[in-house]
CSV table of C-alpha atoms and ligand atoms in Angstrom, one decimal:
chain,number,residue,atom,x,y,z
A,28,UNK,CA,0.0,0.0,0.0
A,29,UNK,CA,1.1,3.0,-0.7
A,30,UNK,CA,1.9,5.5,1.6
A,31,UNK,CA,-0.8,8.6,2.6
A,32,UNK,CA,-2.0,11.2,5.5
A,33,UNK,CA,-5.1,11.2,7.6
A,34,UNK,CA,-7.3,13.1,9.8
A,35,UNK,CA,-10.9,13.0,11.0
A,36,UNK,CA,-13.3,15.9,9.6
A,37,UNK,CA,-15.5,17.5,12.5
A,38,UNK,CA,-18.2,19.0,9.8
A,39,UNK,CA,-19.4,18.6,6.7
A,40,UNK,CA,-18.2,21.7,5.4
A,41,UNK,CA,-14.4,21.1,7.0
A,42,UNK,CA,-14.3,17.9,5.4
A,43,UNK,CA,-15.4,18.5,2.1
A,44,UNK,CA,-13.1,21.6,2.1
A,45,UNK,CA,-10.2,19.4,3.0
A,46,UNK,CA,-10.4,16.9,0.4
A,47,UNK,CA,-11.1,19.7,-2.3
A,48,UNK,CA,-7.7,21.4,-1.3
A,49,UNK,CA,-5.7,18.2,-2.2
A,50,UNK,CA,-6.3,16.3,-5.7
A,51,UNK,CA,-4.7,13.1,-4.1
A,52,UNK,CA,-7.4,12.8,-1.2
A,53,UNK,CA,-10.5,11.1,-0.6
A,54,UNK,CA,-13.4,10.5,1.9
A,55,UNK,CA,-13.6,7.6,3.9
A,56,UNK,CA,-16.5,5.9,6.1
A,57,UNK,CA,-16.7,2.6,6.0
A,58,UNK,CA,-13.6,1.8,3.9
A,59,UNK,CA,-15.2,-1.3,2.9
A,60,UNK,CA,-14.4,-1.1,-0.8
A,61,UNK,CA,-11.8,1.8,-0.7
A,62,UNK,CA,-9.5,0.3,1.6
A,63,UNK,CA,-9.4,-3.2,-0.3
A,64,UNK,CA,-8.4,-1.2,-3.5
A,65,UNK,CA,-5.4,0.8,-1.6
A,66,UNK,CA,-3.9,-2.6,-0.5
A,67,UNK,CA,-3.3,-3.4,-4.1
A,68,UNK,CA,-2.7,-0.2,-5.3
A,69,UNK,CA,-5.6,0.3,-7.7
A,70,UNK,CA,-6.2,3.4,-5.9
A,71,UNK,CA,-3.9,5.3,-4.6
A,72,UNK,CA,-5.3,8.2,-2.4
A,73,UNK,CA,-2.2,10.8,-0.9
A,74,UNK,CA,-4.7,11.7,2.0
A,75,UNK,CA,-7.7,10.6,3.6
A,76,UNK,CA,-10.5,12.7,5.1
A,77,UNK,CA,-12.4,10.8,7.4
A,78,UNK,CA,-15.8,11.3,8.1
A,79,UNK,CA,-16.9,9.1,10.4
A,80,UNK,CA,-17.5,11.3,13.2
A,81,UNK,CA,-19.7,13.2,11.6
A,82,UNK,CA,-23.4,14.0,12.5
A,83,UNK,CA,-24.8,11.4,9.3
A,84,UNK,CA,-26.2,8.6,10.5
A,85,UNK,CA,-29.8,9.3,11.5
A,86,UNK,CA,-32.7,8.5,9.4
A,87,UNK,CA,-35.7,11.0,9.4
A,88,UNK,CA,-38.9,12.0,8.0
A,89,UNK,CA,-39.6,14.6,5.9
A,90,UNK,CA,-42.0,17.2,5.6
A,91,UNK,CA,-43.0,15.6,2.3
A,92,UNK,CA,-43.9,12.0,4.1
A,93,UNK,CA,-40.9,10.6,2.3
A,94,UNK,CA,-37.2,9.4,4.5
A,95,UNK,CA,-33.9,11.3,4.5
A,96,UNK,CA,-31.6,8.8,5.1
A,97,UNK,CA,-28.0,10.4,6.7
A,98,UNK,CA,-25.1,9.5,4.7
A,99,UNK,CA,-23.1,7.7,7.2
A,100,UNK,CA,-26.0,5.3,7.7
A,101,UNK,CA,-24.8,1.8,7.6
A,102,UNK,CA,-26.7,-0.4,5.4
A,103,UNK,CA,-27.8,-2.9,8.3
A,104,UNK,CA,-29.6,0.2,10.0
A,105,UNK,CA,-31.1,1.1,6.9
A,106,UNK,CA,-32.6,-2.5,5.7
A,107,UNK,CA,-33.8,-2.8,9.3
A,108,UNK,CA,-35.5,0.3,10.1
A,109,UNK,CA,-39.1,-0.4,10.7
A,110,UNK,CA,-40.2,2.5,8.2
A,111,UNK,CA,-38.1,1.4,5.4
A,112,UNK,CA,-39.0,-2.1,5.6
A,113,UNK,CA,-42.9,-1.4,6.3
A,114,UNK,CA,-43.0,1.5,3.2
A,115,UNK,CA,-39.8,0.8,0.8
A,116,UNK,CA,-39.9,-3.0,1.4
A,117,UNK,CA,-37.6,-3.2,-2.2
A,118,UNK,CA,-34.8,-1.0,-0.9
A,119,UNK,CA,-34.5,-3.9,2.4
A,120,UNK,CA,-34.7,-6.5,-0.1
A,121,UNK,CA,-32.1,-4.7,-2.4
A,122,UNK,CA,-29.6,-4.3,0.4
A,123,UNK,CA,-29.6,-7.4,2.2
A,124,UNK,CA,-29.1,-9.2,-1.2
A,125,UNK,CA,-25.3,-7.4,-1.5
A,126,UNK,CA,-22.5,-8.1,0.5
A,127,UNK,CA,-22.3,-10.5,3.8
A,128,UNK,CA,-23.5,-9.4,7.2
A,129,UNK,CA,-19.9,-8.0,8.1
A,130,UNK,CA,-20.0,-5.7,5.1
A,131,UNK,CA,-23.4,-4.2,5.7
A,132,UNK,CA,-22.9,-3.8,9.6
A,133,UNK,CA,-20.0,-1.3,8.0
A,134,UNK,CA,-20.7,0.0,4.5
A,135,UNK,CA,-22.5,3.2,4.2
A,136,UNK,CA,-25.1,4.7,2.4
A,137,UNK,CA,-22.9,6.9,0.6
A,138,UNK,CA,-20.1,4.6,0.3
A,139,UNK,CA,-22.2,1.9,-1.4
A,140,UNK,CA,-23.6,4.3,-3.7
A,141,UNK,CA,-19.7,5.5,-4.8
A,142,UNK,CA,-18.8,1.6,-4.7
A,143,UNK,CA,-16.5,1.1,-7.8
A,144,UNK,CA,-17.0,-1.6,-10.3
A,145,UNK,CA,-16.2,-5.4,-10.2
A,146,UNK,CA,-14.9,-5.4,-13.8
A,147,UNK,CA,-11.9,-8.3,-12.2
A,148,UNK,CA,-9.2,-6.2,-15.1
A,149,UNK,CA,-9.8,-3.1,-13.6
A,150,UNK,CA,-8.9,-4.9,-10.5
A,151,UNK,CA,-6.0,-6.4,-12.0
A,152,UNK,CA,-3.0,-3.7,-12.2
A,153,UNK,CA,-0.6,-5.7,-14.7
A,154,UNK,CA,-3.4,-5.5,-17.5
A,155,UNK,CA,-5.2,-2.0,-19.3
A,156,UNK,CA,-7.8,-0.3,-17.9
A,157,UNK,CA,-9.6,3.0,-18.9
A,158,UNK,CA,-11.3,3.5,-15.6
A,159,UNK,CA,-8.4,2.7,-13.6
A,160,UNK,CA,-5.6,4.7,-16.0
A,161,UNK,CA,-7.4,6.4,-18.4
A,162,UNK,CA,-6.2,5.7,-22.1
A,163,UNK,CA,-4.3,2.6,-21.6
A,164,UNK,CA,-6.9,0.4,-23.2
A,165,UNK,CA,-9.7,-1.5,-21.7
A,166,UNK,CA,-8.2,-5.0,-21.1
A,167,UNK,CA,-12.5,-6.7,-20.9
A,168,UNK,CA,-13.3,-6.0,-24.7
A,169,UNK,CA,-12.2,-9.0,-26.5
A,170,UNK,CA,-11.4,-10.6,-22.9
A,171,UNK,CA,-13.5,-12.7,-19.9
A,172,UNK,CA,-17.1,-10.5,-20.5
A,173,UNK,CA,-19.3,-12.5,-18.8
A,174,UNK,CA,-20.2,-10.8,-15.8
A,175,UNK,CA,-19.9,-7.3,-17.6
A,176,UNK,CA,-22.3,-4.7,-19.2
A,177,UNK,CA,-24.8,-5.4,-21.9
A,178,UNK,CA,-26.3,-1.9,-22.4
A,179,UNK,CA,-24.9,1.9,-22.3
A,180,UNK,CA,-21.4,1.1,-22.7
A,181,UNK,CA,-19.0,2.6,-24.9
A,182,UNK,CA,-15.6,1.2,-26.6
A,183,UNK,CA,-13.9,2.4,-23.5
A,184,UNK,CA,-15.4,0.3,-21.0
A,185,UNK,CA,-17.9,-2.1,-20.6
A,186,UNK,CA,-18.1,-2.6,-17.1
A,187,UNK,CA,-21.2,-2.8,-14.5
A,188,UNK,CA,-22.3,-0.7,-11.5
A,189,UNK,CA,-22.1,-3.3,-8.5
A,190,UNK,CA,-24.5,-1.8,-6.2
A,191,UNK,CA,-27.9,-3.4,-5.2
A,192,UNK,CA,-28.9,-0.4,-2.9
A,193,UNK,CA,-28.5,1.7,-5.9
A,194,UNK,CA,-31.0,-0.2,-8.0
A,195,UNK,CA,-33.7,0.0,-5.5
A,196,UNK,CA,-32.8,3.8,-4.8
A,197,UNK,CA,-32.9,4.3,-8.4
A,198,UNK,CA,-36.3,2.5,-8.8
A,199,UNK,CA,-37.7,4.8,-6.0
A,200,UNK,CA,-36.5,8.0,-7.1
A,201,UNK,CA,-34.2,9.0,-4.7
A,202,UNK,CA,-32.0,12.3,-4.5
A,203,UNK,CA,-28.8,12.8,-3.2
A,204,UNK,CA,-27.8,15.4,-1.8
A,205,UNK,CA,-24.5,16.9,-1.5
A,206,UNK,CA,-22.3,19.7,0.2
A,207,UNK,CA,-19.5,21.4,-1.5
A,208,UNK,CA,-16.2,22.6,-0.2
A,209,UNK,CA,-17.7,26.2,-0.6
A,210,UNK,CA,-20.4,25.5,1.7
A,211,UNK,CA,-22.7,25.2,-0.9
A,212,UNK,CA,-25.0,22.5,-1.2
A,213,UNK,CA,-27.2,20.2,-3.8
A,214,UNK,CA,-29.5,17.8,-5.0
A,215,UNK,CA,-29.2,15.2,-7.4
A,216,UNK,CA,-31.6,13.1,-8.5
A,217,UNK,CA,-30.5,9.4,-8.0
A,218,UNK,CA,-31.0,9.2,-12.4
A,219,UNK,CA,-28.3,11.5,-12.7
A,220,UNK,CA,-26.0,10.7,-10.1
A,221,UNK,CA,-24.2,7.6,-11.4
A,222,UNK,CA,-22.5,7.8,-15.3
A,223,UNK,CA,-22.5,5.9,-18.1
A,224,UNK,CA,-18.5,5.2,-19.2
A,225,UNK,CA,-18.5,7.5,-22.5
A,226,UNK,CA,-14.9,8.1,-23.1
A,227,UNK,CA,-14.3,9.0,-19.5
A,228,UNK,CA,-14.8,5.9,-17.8
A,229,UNK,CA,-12.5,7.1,-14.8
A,230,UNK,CA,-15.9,9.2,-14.0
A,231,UNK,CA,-18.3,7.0,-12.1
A,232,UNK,CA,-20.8,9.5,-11.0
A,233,UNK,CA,-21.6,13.1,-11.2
A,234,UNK,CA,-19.7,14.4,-8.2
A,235,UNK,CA,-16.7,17.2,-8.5
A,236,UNK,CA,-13.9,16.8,-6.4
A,237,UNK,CA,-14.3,17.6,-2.8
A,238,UNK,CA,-17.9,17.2,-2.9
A,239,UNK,CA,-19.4,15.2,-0.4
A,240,UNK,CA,-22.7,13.0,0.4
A,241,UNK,CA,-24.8,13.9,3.5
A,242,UNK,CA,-27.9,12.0,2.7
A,243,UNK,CA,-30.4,10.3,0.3
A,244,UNK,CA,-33.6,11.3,-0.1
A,245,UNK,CA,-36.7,9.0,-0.5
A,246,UNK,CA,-40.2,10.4,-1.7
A,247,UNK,CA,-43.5,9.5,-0.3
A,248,UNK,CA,-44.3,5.7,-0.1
A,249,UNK,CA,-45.7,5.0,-3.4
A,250,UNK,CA,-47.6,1.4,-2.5
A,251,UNK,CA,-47.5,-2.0,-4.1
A,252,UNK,CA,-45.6,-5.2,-3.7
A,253,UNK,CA,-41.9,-4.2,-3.7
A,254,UNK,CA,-39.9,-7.3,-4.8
A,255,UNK,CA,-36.1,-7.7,-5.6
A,256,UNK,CA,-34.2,-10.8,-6.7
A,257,UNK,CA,-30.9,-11.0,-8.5
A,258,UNK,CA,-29.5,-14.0,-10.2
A,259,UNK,CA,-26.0,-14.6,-9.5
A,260,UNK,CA,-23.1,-17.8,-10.1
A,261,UNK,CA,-23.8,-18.5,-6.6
A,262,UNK,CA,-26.5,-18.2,-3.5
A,263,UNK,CA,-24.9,-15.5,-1.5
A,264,UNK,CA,-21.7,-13.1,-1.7
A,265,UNK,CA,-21.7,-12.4,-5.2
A,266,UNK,CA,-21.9,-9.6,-7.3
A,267,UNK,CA,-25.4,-10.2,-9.9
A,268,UNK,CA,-25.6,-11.2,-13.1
A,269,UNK,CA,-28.7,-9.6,-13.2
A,270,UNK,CA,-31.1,-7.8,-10.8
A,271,UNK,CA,-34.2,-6.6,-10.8
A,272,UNK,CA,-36.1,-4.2,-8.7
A,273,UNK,CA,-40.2,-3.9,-9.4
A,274,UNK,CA,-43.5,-2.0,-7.8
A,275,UNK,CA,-46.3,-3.7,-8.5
A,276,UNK,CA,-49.4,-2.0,-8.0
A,277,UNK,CA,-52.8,-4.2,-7.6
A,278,UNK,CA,-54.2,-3.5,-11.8
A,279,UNK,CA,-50.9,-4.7,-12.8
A,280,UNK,CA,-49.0,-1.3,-13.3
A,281,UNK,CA,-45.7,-0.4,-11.8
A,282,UNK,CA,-41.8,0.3,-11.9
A,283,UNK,CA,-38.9,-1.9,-12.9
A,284,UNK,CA,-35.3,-0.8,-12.6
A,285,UNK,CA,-32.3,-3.6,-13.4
A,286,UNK,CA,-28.8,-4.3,-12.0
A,287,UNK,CA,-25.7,-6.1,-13.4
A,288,UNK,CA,-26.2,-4.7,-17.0
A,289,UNK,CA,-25.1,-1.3,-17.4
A,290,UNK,CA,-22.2,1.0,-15.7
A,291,UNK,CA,-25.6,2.3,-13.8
A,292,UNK,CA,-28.4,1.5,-12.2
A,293,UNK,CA,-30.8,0.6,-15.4
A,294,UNK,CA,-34.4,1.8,-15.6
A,295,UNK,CA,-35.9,3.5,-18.8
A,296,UNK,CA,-39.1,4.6,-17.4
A,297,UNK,CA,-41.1,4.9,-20.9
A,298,UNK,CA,-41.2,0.9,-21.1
A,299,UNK,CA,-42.6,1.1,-17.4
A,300,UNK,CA,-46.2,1.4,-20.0
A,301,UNK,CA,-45.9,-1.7,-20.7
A,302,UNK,CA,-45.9,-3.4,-17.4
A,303,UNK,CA,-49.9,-4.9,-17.7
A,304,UNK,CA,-48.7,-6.2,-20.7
A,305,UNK,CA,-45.9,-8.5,-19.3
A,306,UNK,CA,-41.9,-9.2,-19.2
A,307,UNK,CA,-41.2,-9.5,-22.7
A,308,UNK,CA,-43.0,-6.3,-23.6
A,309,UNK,CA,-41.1,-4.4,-21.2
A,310,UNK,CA,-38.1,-5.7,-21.9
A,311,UNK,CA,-37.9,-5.6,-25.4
A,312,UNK,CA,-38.4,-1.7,-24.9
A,313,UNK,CA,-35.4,-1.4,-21.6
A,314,UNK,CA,-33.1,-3.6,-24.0
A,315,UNK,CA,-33.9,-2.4,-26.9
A,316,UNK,CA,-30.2,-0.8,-27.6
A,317,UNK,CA,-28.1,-3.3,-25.8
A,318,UNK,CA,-25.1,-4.5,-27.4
A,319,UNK,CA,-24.5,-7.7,-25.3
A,320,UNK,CA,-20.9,-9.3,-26.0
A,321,UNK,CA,-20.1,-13.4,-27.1
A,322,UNK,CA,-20.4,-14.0,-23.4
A,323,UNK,CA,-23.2,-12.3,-21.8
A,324,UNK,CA,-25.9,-12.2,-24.3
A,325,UNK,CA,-27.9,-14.4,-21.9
A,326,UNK,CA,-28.1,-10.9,-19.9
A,327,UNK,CA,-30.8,-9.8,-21.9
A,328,UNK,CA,-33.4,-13.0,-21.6
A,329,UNK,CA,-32.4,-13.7,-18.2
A,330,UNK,CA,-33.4,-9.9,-17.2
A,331,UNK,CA,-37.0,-10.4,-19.0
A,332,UNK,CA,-37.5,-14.4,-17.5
A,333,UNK,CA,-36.6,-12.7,-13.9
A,334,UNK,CA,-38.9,-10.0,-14.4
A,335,UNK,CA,-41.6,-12.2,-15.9
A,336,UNK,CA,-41.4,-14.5,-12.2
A,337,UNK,CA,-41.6,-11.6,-10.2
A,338,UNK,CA,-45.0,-10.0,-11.9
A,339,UNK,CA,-45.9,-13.8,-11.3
A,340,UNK,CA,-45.3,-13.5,-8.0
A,341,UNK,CA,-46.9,-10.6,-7.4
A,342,UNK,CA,-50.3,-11.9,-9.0
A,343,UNK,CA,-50.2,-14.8,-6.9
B,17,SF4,FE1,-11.5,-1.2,-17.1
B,17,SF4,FE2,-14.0,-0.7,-17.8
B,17,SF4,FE3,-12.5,-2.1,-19.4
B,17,SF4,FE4,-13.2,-3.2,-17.1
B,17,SF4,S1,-14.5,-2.7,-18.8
B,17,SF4,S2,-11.1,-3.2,-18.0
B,17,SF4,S3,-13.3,-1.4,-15.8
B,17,SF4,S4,-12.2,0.0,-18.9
């Protein structure tokens, strides 16, 4: 591991200024994926801000009836809250599919939505990577593809957004909001927050330097059967293969959002028309542009068969 500083921010403000005074540093909560990539070098932060001890990790209502959910909420607390699970029953399901116990009794809210991907080359400092060193090639096109994106990639990089929470937020229409080292703050709604690859891969979300999470918002309860499942090479610990997040309302109407397939959380709202109609019909709309590779074409059919047994479900 490379060498770096350290010190513990008492404010938001204080520790988003002191990250946006030096381009090497970063934030760190939970440390649950940053600290794994430090030990082999894939990132290489020259000072950490940490922001543990700061006043994030209570979740409250808003005037609106929705949730603001603090930042440094872990994601344990945050399946398990009675609220959550009673009126966002897909965002628990979402969460406690990711990770292990150990993970979620430490990752944060914000730090699983700025999660990096799993791409295993971008991992893998010997071989090229546009997202790790921009311009020296992307080592996944032409190589192992399988797990990787089918939809809204680019010939830099094809990798996939690893996040479950995300998918769930995303599905929900979440905002994040943000303060800057200025003081200033912002909102971002959870559609524009995370980036597809483009020729900046290195990007994974709309953040500036410096800038820091203090919460997510969650709208008013919106009803319906929340289901989540993601299909994945093995029963637990695993990154999916596909996911899929749905609100089902009673005529048959709803939301779908999907995970594993794109460098983002993937929901094209438009097709969401389509839902009384079935799967395939919604599908063939949300996939209509992918560009699957020789290995994971059987993204695209799996997403609509998984779909298909959860609007099952949900009429049984
Ligand atoms: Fe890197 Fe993206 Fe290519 Fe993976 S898909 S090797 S993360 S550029």
């Amino acid at each position: 591991m490379k060498s770096f500083t350290y010190e513990r921010a008492k404010t938001p403000a204080e520790a988003a200024a002191a990250v946006a005074r030096a381009p090497g540093a970063k934030f760190l909560a939970g440390g649950t994926n940053l600290l794994d990539l430090m030990k082999i070098e894939v990132e290489t932060p020259t000072h950490l801000v940490d922001v543990q001890d700061l006043k994030l990790a209570s979740i409250e209502p808003t005037p609106e009836g929705g949730l603001r959910i603090g930042a440094l909420v872990t994601n344990t607390a945050l399946a398990s809250d009675a609220r959550v699970r009673r009126d966002y029953g897909v965002l628990t399901r979402a969460i406690v599919a990711g990770a292990s116990g150990q993970l979620r009794n430490k990752a944060t809210t914000a730090g699983n939505l700025l999660q990096r991907t799993r791409c295993p080359y971008f991992y893998d400092t010997n071989l090229p990577c546009n997202k790790r060193k921009p311009g020296s090639g992307c080592a996944a096109i032409g190589g192992v593809s399988r797990q990787l994106a089918v939809i809204g990639s680019s010939d830099a990089c094809i990798a996939t957004y690893p996040s479950d929470m995300a998918v769930a937020m995303r599905l929900l229409d979440a905002s994040v909001e943000t303060v800057k080292a200025d003081g200033t703050t912002r909102i971002i709604p959870i559609a524009d927050f995370h980036r597809l690859p483009g020729t900046t891969p290195e990007k994974d979300n709309a953040l500036a330097h410096g800038e820091l999470i203090t919460g997510v918002t969650l709208p008013k309860p919106i009803g319906g059967m929340h289901l989540y499942h993601k299909v994945r090479d093995r029963a637990s610990y695993a990154f999916a293969l596909v996911s899929v997040a749905t609100v089902i309302q009673k005529d048959g109407t709803g939301r779908v959002a999907f995970g594993g397939v794109a460098h983002k959380p993937w929901r094209v709202e438009a097709a969401e028309a389509a839902m009384p109609q079935g799967a395939s019909a919604v599908a063939s709309q949300v996939f209509a542009d992918a560009k699957p590779t020789e290995q994971n074409g059987f993204k695209v059919p799996l997403a609509a068969r998984t779909l298909a047994s959860l609007i099952a479900q949900a009429k049984a």
